[in-house]
Short mmCIF file of N, CA, C and O in Angstrom, two decimals:
data_model
loop_
_atom_site.label_atom_id
_atom_site.label_comp_id
_atom_site.label_asym_id
_atom_site.label_seq_id
_atom_site.Cartn_x
_atom_site.Cartn_y
_atom_site.Cartn_z
N PHE A 1 0.95 -1.15 0.09
CA PHE A 1 -0.35 0.08 -0.11
C PHE A 1 0.71 1.25 0.02
O PHE A 1 1.93 1.37 0.61
N PRO A 2 0.49 2.12 -0.79
CA PRO A 2 1.29 3.39 -0.84
C PRO A 2 0.95 4.31 0.48
O PRO A 2 -0.01 4.17 1.25
N PRO A 3 2.14 4.98 1.09
CA PRO A 3 1.74 5.93 1.96
C PRO A 3 1.01 6.85 2.09
O PRO A 3 0.55 7.46 0.69
N PRO A 4 -0.05 7.42 2.73
CA PRO A 4 -1.15 8.32 3.00
C PRO A 4 -0.40 9.63 2.17
O PRO A 4 0.64 9.96 2.65
N SER A 5 -1.19 10.37 1.37
CA SER A 5 -0.66 11.38 0.84
C SER A 5 -0.87 12.80 1.79
O SER A 5 -1.76 12.27 2.77
N SER A 6 -0.70 14.05 1.65
CA SER A 6 -0.68 15.12 2.51
C SER A 6 -2.26 15.19 2.44
O SER A 6 -2.68 15.74 3.32
N LYS A 7 -2.69 15.10 1.68
CA LYS A 7 -4.32 15.47 1.33
C LYS A 7 -5.00 14.56 2.47
O LYS A 7 -5.99 15.09 3.07
N HIS A 8 -4.81 13.25 2.31
CA HIS A 8 -5.48 12.57 3.29
C HIS A 8 -4.96 12.80 4.60
O HIS A 8 -5.86 12.85 5.70
N SER A 9 -3.89 12.98 5.03
CA SER A 9 -3.27 13.36 6.20
C SER A 9 -4.15 14.60 6.83
O SER A 9 -4.55 14.68 7.90
N LEU A 10 -4.23 15.54 5.88
CA LEU A 10 -5.23 16.73 6.44
C LEU A 10 -6.59 16.65 6.78
O LEU A 10 -7.08 17.19 7.56
N SER A 11 -7.25 15.61 5.73
CA SER A 11 -8.36 15.40 6.10
C SER A 11 -8.72 14.35 7.21
O SER A 11 -9.56 14.80 8.21
N LEU A 12 -7.72 13.65 7.76
CA LEU A 12 -7.80 12.87 8.90
C LEU A 12 -7.47 13.78 10.04
O LEU A 12 -8.11 13.59 11.29
N ASN A 13 -6.45 14.53 9.88
CA ASN A 13 -6.41 15.76 11.10
C ASN A 13 -7.65 16.88 11.21
O ASN A 13 -8.11 16.66 12.39
N LYS A 14 -8.36 17.11 10.08
CA LYS A 14 -9.62 17.63 10.36
C LYS A 14 -10.80 17.00 10.96
O LYS A 14 -11.36 17.43 11.83
N ILE A 15 -10.79 15.47 10.67
CA ILE A 15 -12.01 14.85 11.53
C ILE A 15 -11.53 14.70 12.87
O ILE A 15 -12.36 14.89 13.72
N LYS A 16 -10.05 14.32 13.36
CA LYS A 16 -9.83 14.35 14.60
C LYS A 16 -9.99 15.65 15.37
O LYS A 16 -10.54 15.68 16.22
N GLN A 17 -9.73 16.85 14.81
CA GLN A 17 -10.18 18.04 15.29
C GLN A 17 -11.57 18.34 15.66
O GLN A 17 -12.26 18.72 16.65
N ASN A 18 -12.59 17.92 14.68
CA ASN A 18 -13.83 17.85 14.54
C ASN A 18 -14.55 16.83 15.76
O ASN A 18 -15.39 17.35 16.77
N MET A 19 -13.96 15.77 15.93
CA MET A 19 -14.41 15.03 17.00
C MET A 19 -14.00 15.54 18.53
O MET A 19 -14.52 15.30 19.43
N GLN A 20 -12.75 16.32 18.45
CA GLN A 20 -12.66 16.79 19.87
C GLN A 20 -13.45 18.30 20.13
O GLN A 20 -13.81 18.18 21.14
N ASP A 21 -13.81 18.72 18.95
CA ASP A 21 -14.98 19.80 19.15
C ASP A 21 -16.20 19.53 19.68
O ASP A 21 -17.10 20.58 19.86
N THR A 22 -16.66 18.39 19.03
CA THR A 22 -17.99 17.76 19.51
C THR A 22 -18.43 17.70 21.00
O THR A 22 -17.59 17.09 21.69
N ARG A 23 -19.57 18.10 21.39
CA ARG A 23 -20.03 18.21 22.52
C ARG A 23 -21.15 16.90 22.57
O ARG A 23 -21.93 16.77 21.82
N VAL A 24 -21.06 16.02 23.78
CA VAL A 24 -22.07 15.21 24.06
C VAL A 24 -23.43 16.12 24.39
O VAL A 24 -23.45 16.66 25.87
N ILE A 25 -24.34 15.68 23.97
CA ILE A 25 -25.73 16.35 24.22
C ILE A 25 -26.70 15.06 24.54
O ILE A 25 -27.01 14.41 23.54
N SER A 26 -27.25 15.27 25.44
CA SER A 26 -28.09 14.42 25.94
C SER A 26 -29.76 14.85 26.27
O SER A 26 -29.63 16.21 26.81
N SER A 27 -30.75 14.34 26.36
CA SER A 27 -32.08 14.80 26.47
C SER A 27 -32.85 13.88 27.20
O SER A 27 -32.51 12.49 27.24
N ILE A 28 -33.87 14.28 27.91
CA ILE A 28 -34.78 13.31 28.58
C ILE A 28 -35.96 14.08 28.66
O ILE A 28 -36.16 15.40 28.76
N ARG A 29 -37.10 13.15 28.30
CA ARG A 29 -38.41 13.95 28.20
C ARG A 29 -39.46 12.85 29.18
O ARG A 29 -39.34 11.79 29.06
N ILE A 30 -40.00 13.70 29.91
CA ILE A 30 -40.82 13.17 31.03
C ILE A 30 -42.12 13.69 30.79
O ILE A 30 -42.64 14.57 30.80
N LYS A 31 -43.30 12.97 31.16
CA LYS A 31 -44.76 13.01 30.73
C LYS A 31 -45.27 12.67 32.21
O LYS A 31 -45.30 11.67 32.83
N LEU A 32 -45.74 13.71 32.68
CA LEU A 32 -46.67 14.03 33.90
C LEU A 32 -48.15 13.47 33.66
O LEU A 32 -48.43 14.25 33.29
N ILE A 33 -48.69 12.29 33.97
CA ILE A 33 -50.14 12.16 33.56
C ILE A 33 -51.07 12.24 34.87
O ILE A 33 -51.87 12.85 34.37
N GLY A 34 -50.85 11.89 35.72
CA GLY A 34 -51.74 12.05 36.90
C GLY A 34 -51.48 11.34 38.08
O GLY A 34 -50.21 10.80 38.53
N ALA A 35 -52.42 11.40 39.16
CA ALA A 35 -52.27 10.57 40.63
C ALA A 35 -53.60 10.49 40.75
O ALA A 35 -54.37 10.69 40.36
N THR A 36 -53.55 9.38 41.74
CA THR A 36 -54.93 8.88 42.30
C THR A 36 -54.83 8.91 43.88
O THR A 36 -53.81 8.46 44.40
N ASN A 37 -55.99 9.13 44.17
CA ASN A 37 -55.96 8.82 45.92
C ASN A 37 -54.99 9.41 46.78
O ASN A 37 -54.33 8.96 47.74
N LEU A 38 -54.87 10.84 46.42
CA LEU A 38 -53.82 11.73 47.36
C LEU A 38 -54.39 11.89 48.45
O LEU A 38 -55.73 11.85 48.77
N ARG A 39 -53.39 11.98 49.66
CA ARG A 39 -54.11 12.60 50.87
C ARG A 39 -54.50 14.19 50.78
O ARG A 39 -54.34 14.60 50.37
N SER A 40 -55.42 14.18 51.56
CA SER A 40 -56.26 15.35 51.88
C SER A 40 -55.37 16.24 52.48
O SER A 40 -54.67 16.11 53.53
N ALA A 41 -55.16 17.90 52.03
CA ALA A 41 -54.22 18.36 52.70
C ALA A 41 -55.21 19.72 53.02
O ALA A 41 -54.68 20.86 53.72
N ASP A 42 -56.42 20.28 52.75
CA ASP A 42 -57.15 21.48 53.04
C ASP A 42 -58.45 20.87 53.79
O ASP A 42 -58.95 19.55 53.97
N LEU A 43 -58.79 21.92 54.44
CA LEU A 43 -59.97 21.64 55.46
C LEU A 43 -61.26 20.91 54.57
O LEU A 43 -62.18 20.52 55.25
N ASN A 44 -61.24 21.19 53.14
CA ASN A 44 -62.46 21.00 52.63
C ASN A 44 -62.38 19.67 52.23
O ASN A 44 -63.27 19.03 51.63
N GLY A 45 -61.43 18.68 52.67
CA GLY A 45 -60.91 17.34 52.38
C GLY A 45 -60.46 16.91 51.02
O GLY A 45 -60.35 15.87 50.55
N LYS A 46 -60.21 18.19 50.31
CA LYS A 46 -59.29 18.18 49.30
C LYS A 46 -58.08 18.71 49.31
O LYS A 46 -57.50 18.81 50.21
N SER A 47 -57.37 18.63 47.98
CA SER A 47 -55.90 19.22 47.90
C SER A 47 -55.72 20.12 46.73
O SER A 47 -56.75 19.89 45.89
N ASP A 48 -54.95 20.90 46.56
CA ASP A 48 -54.41 21.46 45.46
C ASP A 48 -53.14 20.94 44.99
O ASP A 48 -52.03 21.72 45.02
N PRO A 49 -53.08 19.81 44.54
CA PRO A 49 -51.60 19.17 44.11
C PRO A 49 -50.87 19.80 42.93
O PRO A 49 -51.75 20.24 42.20
N PHE A 50 -49.75 19.62 43.13
CA PHE A 50 -48.76 20.19 41.86
C PHE A 50 -47.33 18.91 42.02
O PHE A 50 -47.27 18.36 43.04
N CYS A 51 -46.57 18.98 40.82
CA CYS A 51 -45.48 18.14 41.19
C CYS A 51 -44.09 19.06 40.95
O CYS A 51 -44.38 20.03 39.92
N LYS A 52 -43.19 18.81 41.49
CA LYS A 52 -41.79 19.45 41.59
C LYS A 52 -40.88 18.49 41.03
O LYS A 52 -40.91 17.39 41.68
N LEU A 53 -40.20 18.75 40.13
CA LEU A 53 -38.99 17.90 39.75
C LEU A 53 -37.90 18.52 39.42
O LEU A 53 -37.80 19.96 38.87
N SER A 54 -36.91 18.01 39.88
CA SER A 54 -35.21 18.67 39.94
C SER A 54 -34.48 17.60 39.45
O SER A 54 -34.40 16.41 40.02
N ILE A 55 -33.52 17.92 38.63
CA ILE A 55 -32.42 16.94 38.03
C ILE A 55 -31.41 17.73 38.16
O ILE A 55 -30.85 18.54 37.38
N GLY A 56 -30.19 17.57 39.26
CA GLY A 56 -29.16 18.27 39.28
C GLY A 56 -29.55 19.58 39.82
O GLY A 56 -30.82 20.18 40.26
N PRO A 57 -28.69 20.49 40.01
CA PRO A 57 -28.97 22.09 40.39
C PRO A 57 -29.23 22.69 39.15
O PRO A 57 -30.09 24.02 39.71
N ASN A 58 -29.46 22.68 38.01
CA ASN A 58 -29.75 23.48 37.20
C ASN A 58 -30.93 23.30 36.26
O ASN A 58 -31.41 24.04 35.36
N HIS A 59 -31.81 21.94 36.53
CA HIS A 59 -32.93 21.57 35.59
C HIS A 59 -34.26 21.30 36.60
O HIS A 59 -33.98 20.45 37.51
N LYS A 60 -34.95 22.20 36.82
CA LYS A 60 -36.05 22.37 37.64
C LYS A 60 -37.56 22.72 37.02
O LYS A 60 -37.45 23.45 36.08
N TRP A 61 -38.54 22.30 37.32
CA TRP A 61 -39.60 22.07 36.66
C TRP A 61 -40.89 22.29 37.79
O TRP A 61 -40.71 21.39 38.73
N ARG A 62 -41.95 22.69 37.70
CA ARG A 62 -43.19 22.82 38.31
C ARG A 62 -44.27 22.72 37.43
O ARG A 62 -44.29 23.25 36.69
N SER A 63 -45.34 21.65 37.90
CA SER A 63 -46.62 21.58 37.04
C SER A 63 -47.39 22.68 37.22
O SER A 63 -47.37 23.19 38.50
N SER A 64 -48.52 22.57 36.93
CA SER A 64 -49.61 23.23 37.08
C SER A 64 -50.08 22.85 38.32
O SER A 64 -50.10 21.50 38.65
N THR A 65 -50.94 23.74 38.99
CA THR A 65 -51.70 23.28 40.07
C THR A 65 -53.09 22.72 39.68
O THR A 65 -53.83 23.46 38.96
N GLN A 66 -53.41 21.63 40.28
CA GLN A 66 -54.85 21.20 39.99
C GLN A 66 -55.61 21.30 41.21
O GLN A 66 -55.67 20.87 42.14
N PRO A 67 -56.60 22.43 41.40
CA PRO A 67 -57.33 22.71 42.32
C PRO A 67 -58.33 21.83 42.62
O PRO A 67 -59.25 20.96 41.96
N ARG A 68 -58.52 21.53 44.09
CA ARG A 68 -59.32 20.79 44.69
C ARG A 68 -59.82 19.52 44.28
O ARG A 68 -60.85 19.02 43.82
N THR A 69 -58.72 18.52 44.10
CA THR A 69 -58.78 17.37 43.82
C THR A 69 -58.07 16.59 44.85
O THR A 69 -56.97 16.88 44.88
N LEU A 70 -58.16 15.15 44.66
CA LEU A 70 -57.55 14.24 45.43
C LEU A 70 -56.97 12.97 44.07
O LEU A 70 -56.27 12.02 44.32
N ASN A 71 -57.40 13.44 43.10
CA ASN A 71 -57.14 12.57 41.74
C ASN A 71 -56.92 13.65 40.47
O ASN A 71 -57.43 13.35 39.36
N PRO A 72 -55.63 14.16 40.46
CA PRO A 72 -55.25 14.97 39.61
C PRO A 72 -54.93 14.26 38.27
O PRO A 72 -54.45 13.33 38.26
N VAL A 73 -55.20 15.08 37.28
CA VAL A 73 -54.67 14.59 35.86
C VAL A 73 -53.87 15.79 35.21
O VAL A 73 -54.49 17.16 35.31
N TRP A 74 -52.74 15.70 34.98
CA TRP A 74 -51.97 16.65 34.17
C TRP A 74 -51.97 16.68 32.74
O TRP A 74 -51.92 17.69 32.10
N ASN A 75 -51.26 15.58 32.13
CA ASN A 75 -50.95 15.36 30.74
C ASN A 75 -49.94 16.35 30.63
O ASN A 75 -50.13 16.95 29.47
N GLU A 76 -49.04 16.64 31.29
CA GLU A 76 -48.09 17.62 30.97
C GLU A 76 -46.94 16.85 30.52
O GLU A 76 -46.50 15.93 31.15
N GLU A 77 -45.91 17.51 29.75
CA GLU A 77 -44.69 17.24 29.37
C GLU A 77 -43.39 18.00 29.37
O GLU A 77 -43.82 19.43 29.13
N ILE A 78 -42.36 17.60 29.70
CA ILE A 78 -41.32 18.59 29.55
C ILE A 78 -39.95 17.64 28.99
O ILE A 78 -39.85 16.52 29.50
N SER A 79 -39.19 18.47 28.70
CA SER A 79 -37.95 18.17 28.20
C SER A 79 -36.80 18.85 28.67
O SER A 79 -36.77 19.97 28.76
N PHE A 80 -35.89 18.00 29.23
CA PHE A 80 -34.33 18.63 29.79
C PHE A 80 -33.46 18.32 28.65
O PHE A 80 -33.34 16.94 28.26
N HIS A 81 -32.44 19.22 28.35
CA HIS A 81 -31.30 18.79 27.70
C HIS A 81 -29.94 19.23 28.20
O HIS A 81 -30.19 20.30 28.89
N PHE A 82 -29.18 18.41 28.31
CA PHE A 82 -27.87 18.58 28.84
C PHE A 82 -26.40 18.59 28.23
O PHE A 82 -26.59 17.73 27.27
N ASP A 83 -25.86 19.32 28.55
CA ASP A 83 -24.52 19.23 27.83
C ASP A 83 -23.85 18.30 28.38
O ASP A 83 -23.86 17.97 29.83
N ASP A 84 -22.15 18.19 28.02
CA ASP A 84 -21.20 17.45 28.86
C ASP A 84 -21.47 17.68 30.65
O ASP A 84 -21.27 18.65 30.83
N GLY A 85 -21.96 16.71 31.18
CA GLY A 85 -21.44 16.70 32.63
C GLY A 85 -22.29 17.51 33.39
O GLY A 85 -22.25 17.67 34.56
N SER A 86 -23.59 18.20 32.62
CA SER A 86 -24.26 19.40 33.19
C SER A 86 -25.22 18.69 34.46
O SER A 86 -25.89 19.29 35.24
N ILE A 87 -25.50 17.37 34.40
CA ILE A 87 -26.37 16.78 35.39
C ILE A 87 -25.65 16.36 36.63
O ILE A 87 -26.39 16.63 37.62
N GLY A 88 -24.32 16.46 36.60
CA GLY A 88 -23.77 16.16 38.12
C GLY A 88 -23.62 14.92 38.27
O GLY A 88 -24.51 14.09 37.75
N SER A 89 -23.39 14.67 39.68
CA SER A 89 -22.97 13.08 40.15
C SER A 89 -24.19 12.51 40.84
O SER A 89 -24.00 11.47 41.34
N SER A 90 -25.18 13.41 41.14
CA SER A 90 -26.39 13.30 41.82
C SER A 90 -27.45 12.26 41.29
O SER A 90 -28.37 11.94 41.67
N CYS A 91 -27.15 12.20 40.12
CA CYS A 91 -28.27 11.48 39.00
C CYS A 91 -27.74 10.09 38.84
O CYS A 91 -26.67 9.88 38.53
#
């Protein structure tokens, strides 16, 4: 086999540089559907439930509040996107 030409070497170096510049990006999509038979928190025997979600220190979300119910239905969806290591070691 002949030795690689300088043209091929430049292409290989460019590929290596592009690989070093590439960031790993991940995402997670979560759908909150609902809950059943929650404990009452209000004097009227109902609750005003909501859901809080946090992934690491930088990704936080709060659902809408479902008034006066023990069986809330949300059907809400959230997506979080992460760059290299942004989740941290707590996940």
